[in-house]
mmCIF file of C-alpha atoms (C1' of nucleotides) in Angstrom:
data_model
loop_
_atom_site.group_PDB
_atom_site.id
_atom_site.type_symbol
_atom_site.label_atom_id
_atom_site.label_comp_id
_atom_site.label_asym_id
_atom_site.label_seq_id
_atom_site.Cartn_x
_atom_site.Cartn_y
_atom_site.Cartn_z
ATOM 1 C CA MET A 1 -36.286 -1.824 67.174
ATOM 2 C CA ASP A 2 -34.495 -4.766 68.752
ATOM 3 C CA ILE A 3 -35.598 -7.661 66.558
ATOM 4 C CA HIS A 4 -33.590 -10.178 68.555
ATOM 5 C CA ALA A 5 -35.330 -9.165 71.779
ATOM 6 C CA LEU A 6 -38.700 -9.432 70.067
ATOM 7 C CA GLU A 7 -38.058 -12.909 68.682
ATOM 8 C CA THR A 8 -36.610 -14.160 71.961
ATOM 9 C CA TRP A 9 -39.629 -12.858 73.828
ATOM 10 C CA TYR A 10 -41.950 -14.541 71.329
ATOM 11 C CA LYS A 11 -40.332 -17.950 71.552
ATOM 12 C CA LYS A 12 -40.639 -17.854 75.337
ATOM 13 C CA ASN A 13 -44.113 -16.327 75.654
ATOM 14 C CA LYS A 14 -46.149 -17.328 72.595
ATOM 15 C CA ARG A 15 -49.547 -18.865 73.117
ATOM 16 C CA ASP A 16 -50.141 -22.451 72.075
ATOM 17 C CA LEU A 17 -52.658 -21.786 69.292
ATOM 18 C CA PRO A 18 -53.996 -24.512 66.964
ATOM 19 C CA PHE A 19 -52.963 -22.666 63.797
ATOM 20 C CA ARG A 20 -49.408 -22.440 65.126
ATOM 21 C CA LYS A 21 -48.982 -26.205 64.903
ATOM 22 C CA THR A 22 -48.643 -26.054 61.116
ATOM 23 C CA HIS A 23 -47.106 -24.253 58.147
ATOM 24 C CA ASP A 24 -49.673 -25.716 55.740
ATOM 25 C CA PRO A 25 -50.650 -22.704 53.612
ATOM 26 C CA TYR A 26 -54.251 -23.918 53.438
ATOM 27 C CA ARG A 27 -54.571 -23.918 57.233
ATOM 28 C CA ILE A 28 -52.730 -20.625 57.612
ATOM 29 C CA TRP A 29 -55.099 -19.115 55.044
ATOM 30 C CA ILE A 30 -58.225 -20.412 56.836
ATOM 31 C CA SER A 31 -56.953 -19.026 60.135
ATOM 32 C CA GLU A 32 -56.084 -15.638 58.626
ATOM 33 C CA ILE A 33 -59.495 -15.228 57.019
ATOM 34 C CA MET A 34 -61.225 -16.154 60.274
ATOM 35 C CA LEU A 35 -58.981 -13.808 62.247
ATOM 36 C CA GLN A 36 -59.861 -10.754 60.149
ATOM 37 C CA GLN A 37 -61.423 -8.280 62.576
ATOM 38 C CA THR A 38 -62.027 -11.171 64.970
ATOM 39 C CA GLN A 39 -60.437 -12.029 68.320
ATOM 40 C CA VAL A 40 -58.217 -15.109 68.604
ATOM 41 C CA ASP A 41 -60.273 -16.658 71.411
ATOM 42 C CA THR A 42 -63.424 -16.342 69.311
ATOM 43 C CA VAL A 43 -61.783 -18.012 66.315
ATOM 44 C CA ILE A 44 -60.207 -21.062 67.984
ATOM 45 C CA PRO A 45 -63.291 -23.345 68.242
ATOM 46 C CA TYR A 46 -64.431 -22.364 64.729
ATOM 47 C CA TYR A 47 -60.983 -23.086 63.320
ATOM 48 C CA GLU A 48 -60.795 -26.504 65.006
ATOM 49 C CA SER A 49 -64.164 -27.737 63.743
ATOM 50 C CA PHE A 50 -63.656 -26.193 60.290
ATOM 51 C CA ILE A 51 -60.314 -27.943 59.713
ATOM 52 C CA LYS A 52 -61.751 -31.201 60.982
ATOM 53 C CA ARG A 53 -64.640 -30.946 58.519
ATOM 54 C CA PHE A 54 -62.567 -29.517 55.615
ATOM 55 C CA PRO A 55 -58.982 -30.781 56.105
ATOM 56 C CA HIS A 56 -57.883 -30.010 52.538
ATOM 57 C CA VAL A 57 -58.685 -27.260 50.063
ATOM 58 C CA SER A 58 -60.400 -29.865 47.875
ATOM 59 C CA ASP A 59 -62.873 -30.660 50.679
ATOM 60 C CA LEU A 60 -63.818 -26.995 50.895
ATOM 61 C CA ALA A 61 -64.082 -26.622 47.121
ATOM 62 C CA LYS A 62 -66.481 -29.578 46.953
ATOM 63 C CA ALA A 63 -68.570 -28.469 49.934
ATOM 64 C CA ASP A 64 -72.033 -26.988 49.859
ATOM 65 C CA GLN A 65 -71.955 -23.206 50.363
ATOM 66 C CA GLU A 66 -74.762 -23.362 52.901
ATOM 67 C CA GLN A 67 -72.900 -25.910 54.991
ATOM 68 C CA VAL A 68 -69.809 -23.713 54.967
ATOM 69 C CA LEU A 69 -71.876 -20.773 56.201
ATOM 70 C CA LYS A 70 -73.385 -22.954 58.925
ATOM 71 C CA MET A 71 -69.882 -23.871 60.114
ATOM 72 C CA ILE A 72 -68.902 -20.210 60.579
ATOM 73 C CA GLU A 73 -72.308 -18.909 61.673
ATOM 74 C CA GLY A 74 -71.787 -16.214 64.304
ATOM 75 C CA LEU A 75 -68.357 -15.013 63.158
ATOM 76 C CA GLY A 76 -69.692 -12.061 61.199
ATOM 77 C CA TYR A 77 -68.416 -10.397 58.031
ATOM 78 C CA TYR A 78 -69.925 -13.290 56.110
ATOM 79 C CA ARG A 79 -68.714 -12.113 52.734
ATOM 80 C CA ARG A 80 -65.193 -13.293 53.620
ATOM 81 C CA PHE A 81 -66.450 -16.901 53.700
ATOM 82 C CA ARG A 82 -68.139 -16.671 50.348
ATOM 83 C CA TYR A 83 -64.845 -15.385 48.965
ATOM 84 C CA MET A 84 -63.119 -18.218 50.830
ATOM 85 C CA LYS A 85 -65.275 -20.838 49.147
ATOM 86 C CA LYS A 86 -64.739 -19.210 45.748
ATOM 87 C CA THR A 87 -60.984 -19.129 46.287
ATOM 88 C CA ALA A 88 -60.958 -22.847 47.164
ATOM 89 C CA GLU A 89 -62.700 -23.555 43.863
ATOM 90 C CA ILE A 90 -60.203 -21.397 41.944
ATOM 91 C CA ILE A 91 -57.261 -23.181 43.579
ATOM 92 C CA MET A 92 -58.697 -26.516 42.407
ATOM 93 C CA SER A 93 -59.520 -25.348 38.882
ATOM 94 C CA ASP A 94 -56.686 -22.923 38.077
ATOM 95 C CA HIS A 95 -53.849 -24.086 40.344
ATOM 96 C CA ASN A 96 -54.251 -27.863 40.130
ATOM 97 C CA GLY A 97 -55.151 -28.020 43.835
ATOM 98 C CA HIS A 98 -51.799 -26.505 44.881
ATOM 99 C CA PHE A 99 -51.827 -23.422 47.054
ATOM 100 C CA PRO A 100 -50.272 -20.441 45.192
ATOM 101 C CA LYS A 101 -46.721 -19.689 46.292
ATOM 102 C CA THR A 102 -46.225 -16.086 45.147
ATOM 103 C CA TYR A 103 -47.524 -12.835 46.612
ATOM 104 C CA LYS A 104 -48.861 -11.802 43.225
ATOM 105 C CA ASP A 105 -50.864 -15.003 42.729
ATOM 106 C CA LEU A 106 -52.251 -14.862 46.269
ATOM 107 C CA LEU A 107 -53.385 -11.262 45.817
ATOM 108 C CA GLU A 108 -55.481 -12.227 42.806
ATOM 109 C CA LEU A 109 -57.649 -14.560 44.873
ATOM 110 C CA PRO A 110 -61.002 -13.294 46.223
ATOM 111 C CA GLY A 111 -60.836 -12.198 49.848
ATOM 112 C CA ILE A 112 -57.033 -12.115 49.973
ATOM 113 C CA GLY A 113 -55.736 -8.564 50.270
ATOM 114 C CA THR A 114 -52.305 -7.171 51.072
ATOM 115 C CA TYR A 115 -52.418 -8.207 54.716
ATOM 116 C CA THR A 116 -53.509 -11.823 54.188
ATOM 117 C CA ALA A 117 -51.189 -12.358 51.201
ATOM 118 C CA SER A 118 -48.250 -11.144 53.293
ATOM 119 C CA ALA A 119 -49.299 -13.225 56.295
ATOM 120 C CA ILE A 120 -49.386 -16.394 54.169
ATOM 121 C CA MET A 121 -46.090 -15.559 52.457
ATOM 122 C CA SER A 122 -44.308 -14.973 55.758
ATOM 123 C CA ILE A 123 -45.969 -17.487 58.101
ATOM 124 C CA ALA A 124 -46.432 -20.408 55.702
ATOM 125 C CA TYR A 125 -43.475 -19.864 53.333
ATOM 126 C CA ASN A 126 -41.077 -17.888 55.555
ATOM 127 C CA GLU A 127 -40.696 -15.182 52.874
ATOM 128 C CA PRO A 128 -40.086 -11.546 53.882
ATOM 129 C CA TYR A 129 -43.478 -9.932 53.161
ATOM 130 C CA ALA A 130 -44.577 -7.572 55.932
ATOM 131 C CA ALA A 131 -48.121 -8.146 57.193
ATOM 132 C CA THR A 132 -49.482 -4.953 58.688
ATOM 133 C CA ASP A 133 -52.593 -5.394 60.812
ATOM 134 C CA GLY A 134 -54.129 -3.512 63.718
ATOM 135 C CA ASN A 135 -51.579 -4.935 66.169
ATOM 136 C CA VAL A 136 -48.621 -3.938 64.034
ATOM 137 C CA ILE A 137 -50.001 -0.438 63.557
ATOM 138 C CA ARG A 138 -50.336 -0.042 67.309
ATOM 139 C CA VAL A 139 -46.883 -1.428 68.134
ATOM 140 C CA PHE A 140 -45.052 0.681 65.545
ATOM 141 C CA SER A 141 -46.955 3.908 66.097
ATOM 142 C CA ARG A 142 -45.949 3.660 69.772
ATOM 143 C CA GLU A 143 -42.454 2.251 69.357
ATOM 144 C CA GLU A 144 -41.464 4.651 66.601
ATOM 145 C CA GLY A 145 -43.660 7.540 67.748
ATOM 146 C CA ILE A 146 -45.512 7.757 64.447
ATOM 147 C CA GLU A 147 -48.365 10.258 64.515
ATOM 148 C CA GLY A 148 -51.315 10.813 62.185
ATOM 149 C CA ASP A 149 -54.744 9.193 61.904
ATOM 150 C CA MET A 150 -54.063 5.496 61.422
ATOM 151 C CA ARG A 151 -57.446 4.940 59.777
ATOM 152 C CA LYS A 152 -56.027 6.832 56.786
ATOM 153 C CA ALA A 153 -54.156 4.888 54.102
ATOM 154 C CA LYS A 154 -51.353 7.433 53.854
ATOM 155 C CA ASN A 155 -50.362 6.925 57.489
ATOM 156 C CA LYS A 156 -50.718 3.146 57.313
ATOM 157 C CA ARG A 157 -48.201 3.180 54.470
ATOM 158 C CA LYS A 158 -45.583 4.665 56.816
ATOM 159 C CA ILE A 159 -46.056 1.716 59.171
ATOM 160 C CA GLN A 160 -45.967 -0.743 56.267
ATOM 161 C CA SER A 161 -42.637 0.714 55.161
ATOM 162 C CA VAL A 162 -41.028 0.366 58.599
ATOM 163 C CA ASN A 163 -42.499 -3.125 58.976
ATOM 164 C CA GLN A 164 -41.087 -4.239 55.613
ATOM 165 C CA SER A 165 -37.583 -2.957 56.335
ATOM 166 C CA LEU A 166 -37.557 -4.919 59.588
ATOM 167 C CA ILE A 167 -38.881 -8.229 58.309
ATOM 168 C CA GLU A 168 -36.058 -8.217 55.789
ATOM 169 C CA GLN A 169 -33.623 -8.443 58.701
ATOM 170 C CA ALA A 170 -35.613 -11.123 60.522
ATOM 171 C CA GLU A 171 -36.861 -14.704 60.361
ATOM 172 C CA PRO A 172 -40.159 -13.907 58.593
ATOM 173 C CA THR A 173 -42.378 -16.664 60.032
ATOM 174 C CA ILE A 174 -41.299 -15.789 63.578
ATOM 175 C CA TYR A 175 -41.265 -12.031 63.064
ATOM 176 C CA THR A 176 -44.803 -11.738 61.685
ATOM 177 C CA GLN A 177 -46.333 -13.766 64.488
ATOM 178 C CA ALA A 178 -44.164 -12.110 67.126
ATOM 179 C CA MET A 179 -45.320 -8.622 66.128
ATOM 180 C CA MET A 180 -48.966 -9.635 66.352
ATOM 181 C CA GLU A 181 -48.425 -11.545 69.591
ATOM 182 C CA ILE A 182 -46.788 -8.613 71.310
ATOM 183 C CA GLY A 183 -49.644 -6.406 70.143
ATOM 184 C CA ALA A 184 -52.146 -8.872 71.588
ATOM 185 C CA LEU A 185 -50.398 -9.654 74.893
ATOM 186 C CA ILE A 186 -48.218 -6.633 75.785
ATOM 187 C CA CYS A 187 -48.879 -3.598 73.593
ATOM 188 C CA THR A 188 -52.649 -3.682 74.147
ATOM 189 C CA PRO A 189 -54.980 -0.796 73.288
ATOM 190 C CA LYS A 190 -55.674 -0.032 76.966
ATOM 191 C CA ASN A 191 -53.231 -0.460 79.852
ATOM 192 C CA PRO A 192 -50.252 -1.862 77.897
ATOM 193 C CA ALA A 193 -47.790 -3.921 79.945
ATOM 194 C CA CYS A 194 -44.820 -1.679 79.203
ATOM 195 C CA GLU A 195 -42.826 -2.766 82.266
ATOM 196 C CA THR A 196 -42.517 -6.301 80.896
ATOM 197 C CA CYS A 197 -42.198 -5.306 77.232
ATOM 198 C CA PRO A 198 -38.976 -6.462 75.538
ATOM 199 C CA LEU A 199 -39.082 -3.329 73.372
ATOM 200 C CA ASN A 200 -39.411 -0.715 76.128
ATOM 201 C CA GLY A 201 -35.738 0.219 75.842
ATOM 202 C CA THR A 202 -36.311 1.721 72.397
ATOM 203 C CA CYS A 203 -40.000 2.634 72.651
ATOM 204 C CA PHE A 204 -40.863 6.275 71.955
ATOM 205 C CA ALA A 205 -44.242 6.082 73.668
ATOM 206 C CA TYR A 206 -42.825 4.469 76.813
ATOM 207 C CA GLN A 207 -40.083 7.033 77.137
ATOM 208 C CA HIS A 208 -42.491 9.934 76.562
ATOM 209 C CA ASP A 209 -45.383 8.349 78.495
ATOM 210 C CA ALA A 210 -47.511 8.605 75.335
ATOM 211 C CA GLN A 211 -48.929 5.072 75.255
ATOM 212 C CA MET A 212 -52.488 6.309 75.551
ATOM 213 C CA ASP A 213 -52.085 8.924 72.800
ATOM 214 C CA LEU A 214 -50.843 6.428 70.198
ATOM 215 C CA PRO A 215 -51.980 5.242 67.804
ATOM 216 C CA ASP A 216 -54.132 8.180 66.766
ATOM 217 C CA LEU A 217 -57.436 6.700 65.556
ATOM 218 C CA SER A 218 -60.221 8.948 64.316
ATOM 219 C CA LYS A 219 -63.725 8.629 65.764
ATOM 220 C CA ARG A 220 -66.247 6.393 64.103
ATOM 221 C CA LYS A 221 -69.592 7.608 62.918
ATOM 222 C CA PRO A 222 -72.651 6.596 64.960
ATOM 223 C CA GLN A 223 -74.689 3.667 63.719
ATOM 224 C CA LYS A 224 -77.787 4.157 61.633
ATOM 225 C CA GLN A 225 -80.866 2.975 63.511
ATOM 226 C CA THR A 226 -83.673 1.043 61.812
ATOM 227 C CA HIS A 227 -87.015 -0.188 63.116
ATOM 228 C CA TYR A 228 -88.404 -3.487 61.861
ATOM 229 C CA MET A 229 -91.514 -5.551 62.225
ATOM 230 C CA THR A 230 -90.055 -9.067 62.379
ATOM 231 C CA LEU A 231 -92.384 -11.949 61.533
ATOM 232 C CA ILE A 232 -92.235 -15.512 62.759
ATOM 233 C CA VAL A 233 -94.494 -17.100 60.174
ATOM 234 C CA GLU A 234 -95.285 -20.758 60.791
ATOM 235 C CA ASP A 235 -97.582 -23.515 59.686
ATOM 236 C CA GLU A 236 -97.932 -26.953 61.246
ATOM 237 C CA ASP A 237 -94.296 -28.040 60.917
ATOM 238 C CA HIS A 238 -92.592 -25.323 58.877
ATOM 239 C CA LEU A 239 -91.230 -21.815 59.263
ATOM 240 C CA PHE A 240 -90.950 -19.213 56.531
ATOM 241 C CA LEU A 241 -87.507 -17.653 56.159
ATOM 242 C CA ARG A 242 -85.892 -15.336 53.649
ATOM 243 C CA LYS A 243 -82.385 -15.791 52.252
ATOM 244 C CA GLN A 244 -80.342 -12.585 52.238
ATOM 245 C CA ASP A 245 -78.873 -11.309 49.012
ATOM 246 C CA GLU A 246 -75.273 -10.147 48.783
ATOM 247 C CA ALA A 247 -75.487 -6.776 50.506
ATOM 248 C CA MET A 248 -75.611 -7.645 54.189
ATOM 249 C CA LEU A 249 -75.566 -11.030 55.956
ATOM 250 C CA GLY A 250 -75.383 -12.459 52.445
ATOM 251 C CA GLY A 251 -76.423 -16.106 52.111
ATOM 252 C CA LEU A 252 -77.834 -16.322 55.631
ATOM 253 C CA TYR A 253 -81.517 -16.836 56.448
ATOM 254 C CA LEU A 254 -83.655 -14.362 58.352
ATOM 255 C CA CYS A 255 -87.252 -14.221 59.456
ATOM 256 C CA PRO A 256 -89.104 -11.916 57.074
ATOM 257 C CA GLN A 257 -88.970 -8.377 58.409
ATOM 258 C CA TYR A 258 -90.210 -5.040 57.142
ATOM 259 C CA GLU A 259 -89.049 -1.552 57.950
ATOM 260 C CA ALA A 260 -91.971 -0.010 59.844
ATOM 261 C CA THR A 261 -92.929 1.194 63.299
ATOM 262 C CA ASP A 262 -96.274 -0.567 63.632
ATOM 263 C CA ILE A 263 -97.633 -3.934 62.586
ATOM 264 C CA GLU A 264 -100.792 -2.553 60.954
ATOM 265 C CA THR A 265 -98.706 -0.867 58.257
ATOM 266 C CA VAL A 266 -97.051 -4.166 57.410
ATOM 267 C CA ILE A 267 -100.355 -6.031 57.357
ATOM 268 C CA GLN A 268 -101.731 -3.454 54.915
ATOM 269 C CA GLN A 269 -98.646 -3.521 52.681
ATOM 270 C CA LEU A 270 -98.680 -7.306 52.434
ATOM 271 C CA ARG A 271 -102.419 -7.334 51.762
ATOM 272 C CA GLN A 272 -101.750 -5.224 48.650
ATOM 273 C CA LYS A 273 -99.694 -8.155 47.395
ATOM 274 C CA ASP A 274 -102.377 -10.726 48.294
ATOM 275 C CA ILE A 275 -100.446 -11.972 51.276
ATOM 276 C CA PHE A 276 -102.573 -12.297 54.378
ATOM 277 C CA LEU A 277 -101.239 -12.569 57.915
ATOM 278 C CA LYS A 278 -103.494 -14.431 60.306
ATOM 279 C CA ASP A 279 -103.825 -13.405 63.981
ATOM 280 C CA PRO A 280 -100.417 -11.730 64.478
ATOM 281 C CA ARG A 281 -99.442 -11.992 68.145
ATOM 282 C CA PHE A 282 -96.773 -9.754 69.692
ATOM 283 C CA LEU A 283 -93.979 -11.828 71.267
ATOM 284 C CA GLY A 284 -91.527 -9.173 72.376
ATOM 285 C CA LYS A 285 -88.828 -6.815 71.168
ATOM 286 C CA GLU A 286 -85.172 -7.327 70.366
ATOM 287 C CA LYS A 287 -82.348 -4.859 69.823
ATOM 288 C CA HIS A 288 -79.265 -5.853 67.884
ATOM 289 C CA VAL A 289 -76.166 -3.694 67.573
ATOM 290 C CA PHE A 290 -73.883 -4.052 64.551
ATOM 291 C CA SER A 291 -70.684 -2.053 64.093
ATOM 292 C CA HIS A 292 -72.453 0.201 61.599
ATOM 293 C CA ARG A 293 -76.170 -0.253 62.343
ATOM 294 C CA ILE A 294 -78.663 -0.781 65.129
ATOM 295 C CA TRP A 295 -81.793 -2.843 64.540
ATOM 296 C CA HIS A 296 -84.872 -2.432 66.690
ATOM 297 C CA MET A 297 -87.187 -5.364 66.070
ATOM 298 C CA LEU A 298 -90.765 -5.879 67.222
ATOM 299 C CA VAL A 299 -91.424 -9.604 66.907
ATOM 300 C CA TYR A 300 -94.794 -11.055 65.914
ATOM 301 C CA LYS A 301 -95.828 -14.678 65.576
ATOM 302 C CA THR A 302 -98.348 -15.269 62.822
ATOM 303 C CA ARG A 303 -99.645 -17.682 60.201
ATOM 304 C CA LEU A 304 -100.318 -17.290 56.527
ATOM 305 C CA THR A 305 -103.536 -17.646 54.598
ATOM 306 C CA GLY A 306 -103.119 -18.023 50.862
ATOM 307 C CA GLU A 307 -99.864 -17.699 48.949
ATOM 308 C CA LYS A 308 -96.376 -16.985 50.262
ATOM 309 C CA PRO A 309 -94.140 -14.320 48.711
ATOM 310 C CA ASP A 310 -91.744 -15.665 46.068
ATOM 311 C CA ASP A 311 -88.649 -14.841 48.087
ATOM 312 C CA TRP A 312 -89.755 -16.708 51.222
ATOM 313 C CA THR A 313 -88.464 -20.230 51.783
ATOM 314 C CA ARG A 314 -90.573 -22.825 53.602
ATOM 315 C CA VAL A 315 -88.241 -24.615 56.014
ATOM 316 C CA ASN A 316 -89.154 -27.746 57.955
ATOM 317 C CA LYS A 317 -88.749 -27.046 61.673
ATOM 318 C CA LYS A 318 -86.566 -30.151 62.010
ATOM 319 C CA LYS A 319 -84.156 -28.691 59.433
ATOM 320 C CA LEU A 320 -83.810 -25.323 61.151
ATOM 321 C CA LYS A 321 -80.603 -26.464 62.839
ATOM 322 C CA ASP A 322 -78.961 -26.774 59.411
ATOM 323 C CA VAL A 323 -79.880 -23.261 58.280
ATOM 324 C CA PRO A 324 -77.280 -20.514 58.792
ATOM 325 C CA MET A 325 -78.733 -17.500 60.605
ATOM 326 C CA PRO A 326 -77.109 -14.317 61.891
ATOM 327 C CA VAL A 327 -76.983 -13.731 65.642
ATOM 328 C CA ALA A 328 -79.576 -10.975 65.300
ATOM 329 C CA HIS A 329 -82.158 -13.557 64.252
ATOM 330 C CA GLN A 330 -80.912 -16.360 66.458
ATOM 331 C CA LYS A 331 -82.313 -14.071 69.143
ATOM 332 C CA ILE A 332 -85.638 -14.122 67.294
ATOM 333 C CA MET A 333 -85.618 -17.917 67.238
ATOM 334 C CA THR A 334 -84.948 -18.007 70.966
ATOM 335 C CA LEU A 335 -87.968 -15.791 71.515
ATOM 336 C CA PHE A 336 -90.009 -18.131 69.322
ATOM 337 C CA LYS A 337 -88.962 -21.256 71.229
ATOM 338 C CA ALA A 338 -89.776 -19.558 74.532
ATOM 339 C CA ASN A 339 -93.306 -18.902 73.304
ATOM 340 C CA ARG A 340 -94.279 -22.290 71.907
ATOM 341 C "C1'" DA B 1 -60.392 8.383 50.140
ATOM 342 C "C1'" DA B 2 -64.538 6.893 52.234
ATOM 343 C "C1'" DG B 3 -68.108 3.660 53.252
ATOM 344 C "C1'" DA B 4 -70.047 -1.073 53.846
ATOM 345 C "C1'" DC B 5 -69.597 -5.077 56.163
ATOM 346 C "C1'" DG B 6 -70.795 -8.669 62.205
ATOM 347 C "C1'" DG B 7 -69.969 -9.893 66.348
ATOM 348 C "C1'" DG B 8 -67.780 -10.315 70.716
ATOM 349 C "C1'" DG B 9 -64.315 -8.896 74.233
ATOM 350 C "C1'" DT B 10 -62.574 -5.131 77.207
ATOM 351 C "C1'" DT B 11 -62.739 -1.153 79.764
ATOM 352 C "C1'" DA C 1 -71.561 2.921 75.921
ATOM 353 C "C1'" DA C 2 -67.326 3.430 73.519
ATOM 354 C "C1'" DC C 3 -63.609 1.335 71.555
ATOM 355 C "C1'" DC C 4 -61.121 -2.243 69.486
ATOM 356 C "C1'" DC C 5 -60.021 -6.305 66.720
ATOM 357 C "C1'" DA C 6 -54.667 -11.320 62.679
ATOM 358 C "C1'" DG C 7 -59.086 -6.515 56.628
ATOM 359 C "C1'" DT C 8 -61.211 -6.580 51.909
ATOM 360 C "C1'" DC C 9 -63.903 -4.813 48.426
ATOM 361 C "C1'" DT C 10 -66.625 -1.321 46.106
ATOM 362 C "C1'" DT C 11 -67.593 3.194 44.787
#
DNA sequence: AAGACGGGGTT
DNA sequence: AACCCAGTCTT
């Protein structure tokens, strides 16, 4: 590959992104966590407001976990932000507030894996650690004509090896960003812009017209579908919500919902536990598609007579705007507001 | 090595 | 509707 052509192309064509205005390892780290499995255009407004609210790692370490989740509500993969908060605390307690400077130390932090550690090493510190992400896999599998299912670790290691040998001949901070930028702007999954690609002179896929066959990515399994009865339980000025445990949507608040296909079943089940729903009224249905699941929700508005379950939280309606909720249940709240 | 984990953009 | 994305962690 022509590294010089790549770097020249990058300097001329790179986007003006907020996290490219700095080499501060804290800011590079925040951007890299946010960018995991998430499009650049989605991240930008979150990154801007997050850095404004938490300009230094100490601000994040001191912050309230719930407020952090509220700041990144809607980005998905919420576990990464609980790891992020934990890592900020570790940097304050174990590293004297200084961001770790070695690959090994970075890798020990929660939520920082081989990709993110390498991205920080190369982008923030200009050290030759190859960061191999989805863009890099696509560019190299095409440019070098590397076959094999790229969802498998064995085949990713081939890409990692090529990537590492190249960054050692390059300016790391430029090289890492240039590889990802060309994957985002030129070497796209569909309809790559090969005619304007600075690498087309040495590209295997271009010369064999194999752009659409590379990279080889195996099919994903279909999502598991689940049916819920979703309850909007209110009293005069409060709503009852349930905080998710670690498994899925961890730390976010949802309306109580029960896996069932009719409301009568739920009413009966709750009655067994001395919880009585008063006059449930059907508001509508919502479907929410996750990458690995599909939720079908029938939404009922109701009130409570007697006690509430221990794991429900009574939230003042005026405080709802401070409570982090997943998009799936932001839809439920919209339905609620439309029916007041 | 395989599965869990969100949500939005693109085609 | 299918596919993809600046991945990491657990089992």
